[in-house]
CSV table of C-alpha atoms in Angstrom, one decimal:
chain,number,residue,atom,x,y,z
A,1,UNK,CA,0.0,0.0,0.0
A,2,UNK,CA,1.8,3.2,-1.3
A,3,UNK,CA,1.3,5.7,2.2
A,4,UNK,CA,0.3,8.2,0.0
A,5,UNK,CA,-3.3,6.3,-1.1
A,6,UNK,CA,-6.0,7.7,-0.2
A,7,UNK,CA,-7.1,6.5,3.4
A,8,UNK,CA,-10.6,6.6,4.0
A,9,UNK,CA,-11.6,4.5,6.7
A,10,UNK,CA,-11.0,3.9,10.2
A,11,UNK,CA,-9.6,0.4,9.1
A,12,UNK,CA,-6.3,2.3,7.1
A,13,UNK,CA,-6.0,4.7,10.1
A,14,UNK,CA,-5.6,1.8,12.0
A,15,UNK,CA,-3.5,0.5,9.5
A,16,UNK,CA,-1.0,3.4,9.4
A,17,UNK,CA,-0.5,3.5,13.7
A,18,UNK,CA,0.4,-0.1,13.5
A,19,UNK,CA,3.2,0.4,10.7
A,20,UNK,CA,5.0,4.0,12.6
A,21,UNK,CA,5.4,2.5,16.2
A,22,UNK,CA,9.1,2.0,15.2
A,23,UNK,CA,11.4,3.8,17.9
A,24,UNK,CA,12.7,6.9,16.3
A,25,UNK,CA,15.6,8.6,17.5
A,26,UNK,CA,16.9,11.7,15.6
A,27,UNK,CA,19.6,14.5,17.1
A,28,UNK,CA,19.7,16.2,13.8
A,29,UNK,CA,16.0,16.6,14.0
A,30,UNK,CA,16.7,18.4,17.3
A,31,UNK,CA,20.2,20.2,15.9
A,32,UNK,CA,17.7,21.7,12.8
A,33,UNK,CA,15.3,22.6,14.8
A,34,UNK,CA,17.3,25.0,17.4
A,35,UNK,CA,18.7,26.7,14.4
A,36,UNK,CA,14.7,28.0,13.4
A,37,UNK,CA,13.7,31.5,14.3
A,38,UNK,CA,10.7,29.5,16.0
A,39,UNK,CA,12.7,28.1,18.3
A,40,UNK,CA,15.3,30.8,18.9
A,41,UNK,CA,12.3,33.4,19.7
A,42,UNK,CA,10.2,31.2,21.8
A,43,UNK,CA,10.4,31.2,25.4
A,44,UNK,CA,8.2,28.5,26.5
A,45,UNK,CA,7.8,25.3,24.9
A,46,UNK,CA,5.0,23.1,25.2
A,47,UNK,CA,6.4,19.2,24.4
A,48,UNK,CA,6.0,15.6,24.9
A,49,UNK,CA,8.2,12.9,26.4
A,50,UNK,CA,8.4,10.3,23.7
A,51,UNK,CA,6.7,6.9,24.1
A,52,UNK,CA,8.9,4.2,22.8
A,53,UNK,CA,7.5,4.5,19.0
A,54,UNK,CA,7.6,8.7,19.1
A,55,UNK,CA,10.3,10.7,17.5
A,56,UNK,CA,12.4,10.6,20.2
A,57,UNK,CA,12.8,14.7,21.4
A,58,UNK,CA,14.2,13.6,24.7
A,59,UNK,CA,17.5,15.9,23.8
A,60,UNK,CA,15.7,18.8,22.2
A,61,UNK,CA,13.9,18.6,26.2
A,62,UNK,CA,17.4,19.0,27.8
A,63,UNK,CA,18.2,21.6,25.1
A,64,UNK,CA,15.7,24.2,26.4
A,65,UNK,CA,16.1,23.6,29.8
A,66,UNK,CA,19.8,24.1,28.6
A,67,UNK,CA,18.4,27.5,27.0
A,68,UNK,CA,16.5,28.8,30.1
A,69,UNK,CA,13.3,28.2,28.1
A,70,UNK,CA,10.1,27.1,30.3
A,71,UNK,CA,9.3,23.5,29.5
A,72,UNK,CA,5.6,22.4,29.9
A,73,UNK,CA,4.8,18.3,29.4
A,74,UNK,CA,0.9,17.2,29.1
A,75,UNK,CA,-0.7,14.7,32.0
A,76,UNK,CA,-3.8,13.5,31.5
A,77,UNK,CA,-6.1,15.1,34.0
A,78,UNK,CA,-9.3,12.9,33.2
A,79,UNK,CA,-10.9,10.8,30.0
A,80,UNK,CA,-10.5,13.7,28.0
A,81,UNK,CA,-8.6,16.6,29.0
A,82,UNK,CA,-4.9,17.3,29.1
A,83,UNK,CA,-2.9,20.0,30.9
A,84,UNK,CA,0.8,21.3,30.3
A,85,UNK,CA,2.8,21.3,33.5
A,86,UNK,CA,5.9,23.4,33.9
A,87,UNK,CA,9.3,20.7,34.6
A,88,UNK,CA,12.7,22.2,35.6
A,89,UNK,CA,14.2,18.2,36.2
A,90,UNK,CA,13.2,15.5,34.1
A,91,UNK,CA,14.2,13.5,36.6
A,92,UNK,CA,13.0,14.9,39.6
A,93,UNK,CA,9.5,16.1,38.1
A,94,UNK,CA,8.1,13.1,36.2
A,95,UNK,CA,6.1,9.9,37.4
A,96,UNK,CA,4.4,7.2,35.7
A,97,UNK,CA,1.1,8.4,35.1
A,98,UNK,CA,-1.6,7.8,32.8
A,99,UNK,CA,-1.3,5.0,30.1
A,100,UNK,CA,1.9,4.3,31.3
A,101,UNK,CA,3.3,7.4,30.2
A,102,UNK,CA,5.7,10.1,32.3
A,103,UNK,CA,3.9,12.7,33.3
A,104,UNK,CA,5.1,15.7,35.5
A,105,UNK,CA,3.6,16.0,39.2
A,106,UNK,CA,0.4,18.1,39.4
A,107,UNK,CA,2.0,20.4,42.3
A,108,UNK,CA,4.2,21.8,39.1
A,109,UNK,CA,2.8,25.7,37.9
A,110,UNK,CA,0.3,24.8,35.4
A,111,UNK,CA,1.0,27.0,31.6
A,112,UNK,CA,-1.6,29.9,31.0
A,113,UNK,CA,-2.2,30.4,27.4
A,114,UNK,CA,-0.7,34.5,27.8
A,115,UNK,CA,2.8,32.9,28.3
A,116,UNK,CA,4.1,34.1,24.7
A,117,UNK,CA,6.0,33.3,22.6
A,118,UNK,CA,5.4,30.0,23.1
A,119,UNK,CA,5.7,26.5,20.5
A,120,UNK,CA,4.1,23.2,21.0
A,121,UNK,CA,5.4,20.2,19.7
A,122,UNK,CA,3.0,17.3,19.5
A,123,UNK,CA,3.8,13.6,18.5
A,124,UNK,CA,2.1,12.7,15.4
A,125,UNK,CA,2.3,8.8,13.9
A,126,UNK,CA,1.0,10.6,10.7
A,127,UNK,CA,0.7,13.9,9.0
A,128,UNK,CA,-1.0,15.3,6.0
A,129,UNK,CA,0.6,18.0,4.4
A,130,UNK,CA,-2.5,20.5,5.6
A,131,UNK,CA,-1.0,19.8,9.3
A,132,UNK,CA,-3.2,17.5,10.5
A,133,UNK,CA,-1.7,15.0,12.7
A,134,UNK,CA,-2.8,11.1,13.5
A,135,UNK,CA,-2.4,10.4,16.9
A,136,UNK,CA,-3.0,7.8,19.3
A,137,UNK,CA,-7.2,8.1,19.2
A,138,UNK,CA,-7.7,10.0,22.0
A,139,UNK,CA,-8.2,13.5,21.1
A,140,UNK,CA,-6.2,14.9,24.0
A,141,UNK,CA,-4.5,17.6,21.7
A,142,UNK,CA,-7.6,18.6,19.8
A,143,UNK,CA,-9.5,18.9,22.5
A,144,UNK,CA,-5.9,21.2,24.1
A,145,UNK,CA,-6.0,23.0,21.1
A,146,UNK,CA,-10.0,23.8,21.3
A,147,UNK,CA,-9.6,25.1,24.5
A,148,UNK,CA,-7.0,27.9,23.6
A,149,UNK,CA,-6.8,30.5,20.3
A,150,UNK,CA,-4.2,28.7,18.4
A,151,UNK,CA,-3.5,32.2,17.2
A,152,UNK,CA,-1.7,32.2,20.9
A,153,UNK,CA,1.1,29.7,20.0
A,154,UNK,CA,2.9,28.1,17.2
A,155,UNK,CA,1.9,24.1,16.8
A,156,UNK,CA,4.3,22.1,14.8
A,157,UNK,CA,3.7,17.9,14.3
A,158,UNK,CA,6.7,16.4,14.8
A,159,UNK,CA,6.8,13.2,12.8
A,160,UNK,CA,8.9,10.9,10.7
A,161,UNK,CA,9.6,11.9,7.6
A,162,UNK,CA,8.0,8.9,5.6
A,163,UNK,CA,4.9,9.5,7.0
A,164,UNK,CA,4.6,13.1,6.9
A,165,UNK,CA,2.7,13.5,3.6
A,166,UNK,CA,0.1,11.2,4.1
A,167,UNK,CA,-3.7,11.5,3.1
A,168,UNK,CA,-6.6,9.8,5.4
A,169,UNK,CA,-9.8,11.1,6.8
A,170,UNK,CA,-9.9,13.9,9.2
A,171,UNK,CA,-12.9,15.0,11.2
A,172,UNK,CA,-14.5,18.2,12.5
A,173,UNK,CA,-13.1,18.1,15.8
A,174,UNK,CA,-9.2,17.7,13.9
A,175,UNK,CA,-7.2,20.9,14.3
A,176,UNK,CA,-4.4,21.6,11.6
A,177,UNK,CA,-1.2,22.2,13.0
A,178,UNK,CA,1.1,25.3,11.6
A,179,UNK,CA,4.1,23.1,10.8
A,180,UNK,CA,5.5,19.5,10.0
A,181,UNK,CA,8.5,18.6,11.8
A,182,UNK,CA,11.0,15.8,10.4
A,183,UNK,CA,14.1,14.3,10.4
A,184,UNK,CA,15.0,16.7,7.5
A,185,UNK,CA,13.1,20.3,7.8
A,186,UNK,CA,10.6,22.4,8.9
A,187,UNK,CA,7.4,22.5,7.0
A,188,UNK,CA,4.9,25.0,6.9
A,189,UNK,CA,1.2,23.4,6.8
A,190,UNK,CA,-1.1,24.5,3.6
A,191,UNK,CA,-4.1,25.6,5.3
């Protein structure tokens, strides 16, 4: 199946999760990106620690802490809600929460969407070249991105590179990210 078909059902979605859960670890992803302007001009970064399948942005992590920027990760708060915790140590300030995932502690200073300039990096197993990003099924970021004017915060899908011009179905509650990130650049979405 060329990635590039036309994925139309719930079946190929499916499909496409099952062949990206391939550990992905990339410094020059994280080398590239600190050279961007985005980067460089952002003080806060909104990120994810990398399940064993995600581009793996564990160094890009240490990078801004390295770079005095603020570094917020997501817990899960409930079924369907998300929120960004500030983490100094990623040591000190993580536990196993939620699906198995590290989380930061819930004492941590929660980010407030007027904390500007800020980026946010979300995993994605899949993009299309409009930004919109297949995740795990859960909605968490949509539903994180519904609840704050996007306008507030540059969103980028960081994703390998073989599956960041794919085509499947998207639905009403999907929210386009700005850019693309992969092993090799920095792409602006076409909205």
């Amino acid at each position: 199946m060329n990635l590039s078909d036309d994925l139309s059902s719930s079946h190929s979605k499916e499909h496409l999760r099952r062949l990206s859960k391939v550990k992905i670890k990339e410094p020059l992803l994280v080398e590239r990106f600190i050279s961007y302007d985005l980067y460089q001009k952002a003080e806060s970064l909104l990120a994810y620690f990398p399940l064993a399948y995600e581009v793996d942005i564990t160094l890009l992590l240490h990078k801004a802490m390295d770079d005095k920027k603020q570094l917020y990760l997501p817990k899960v708060m409930n079924q369907s809600m998300m929120t960004f915790f500030e983490v100094r140590n990623l040591t000190e300030d993580l536990s196993i929460g939620a699906y198995g995932m590290l989380e930061p502690l819930s004492s941590l200073p929660v980010w407030h969407p007027s904390q500007k300039p800020t980026i946010m990096l979300a995993p994605a197993l899949a993009t299309t070249i409009s930004g919109y990003r297949l995740g795990h099924g859960g909605g968490f970021y949509d539903r994180f991105l519904a609840s704050v004017a996007t306008d507030t915060l540059d969103t980028i899908a960081v994703v390998d590179k073989t599956f960041s011009q794919c085509v499947f179905p998207t639905e009403v509650h999907d929210i386009p990210l700005h850019y693309i990130l992969t092993q090799q650049q920095l792409i602006q979405s076409i909205l």
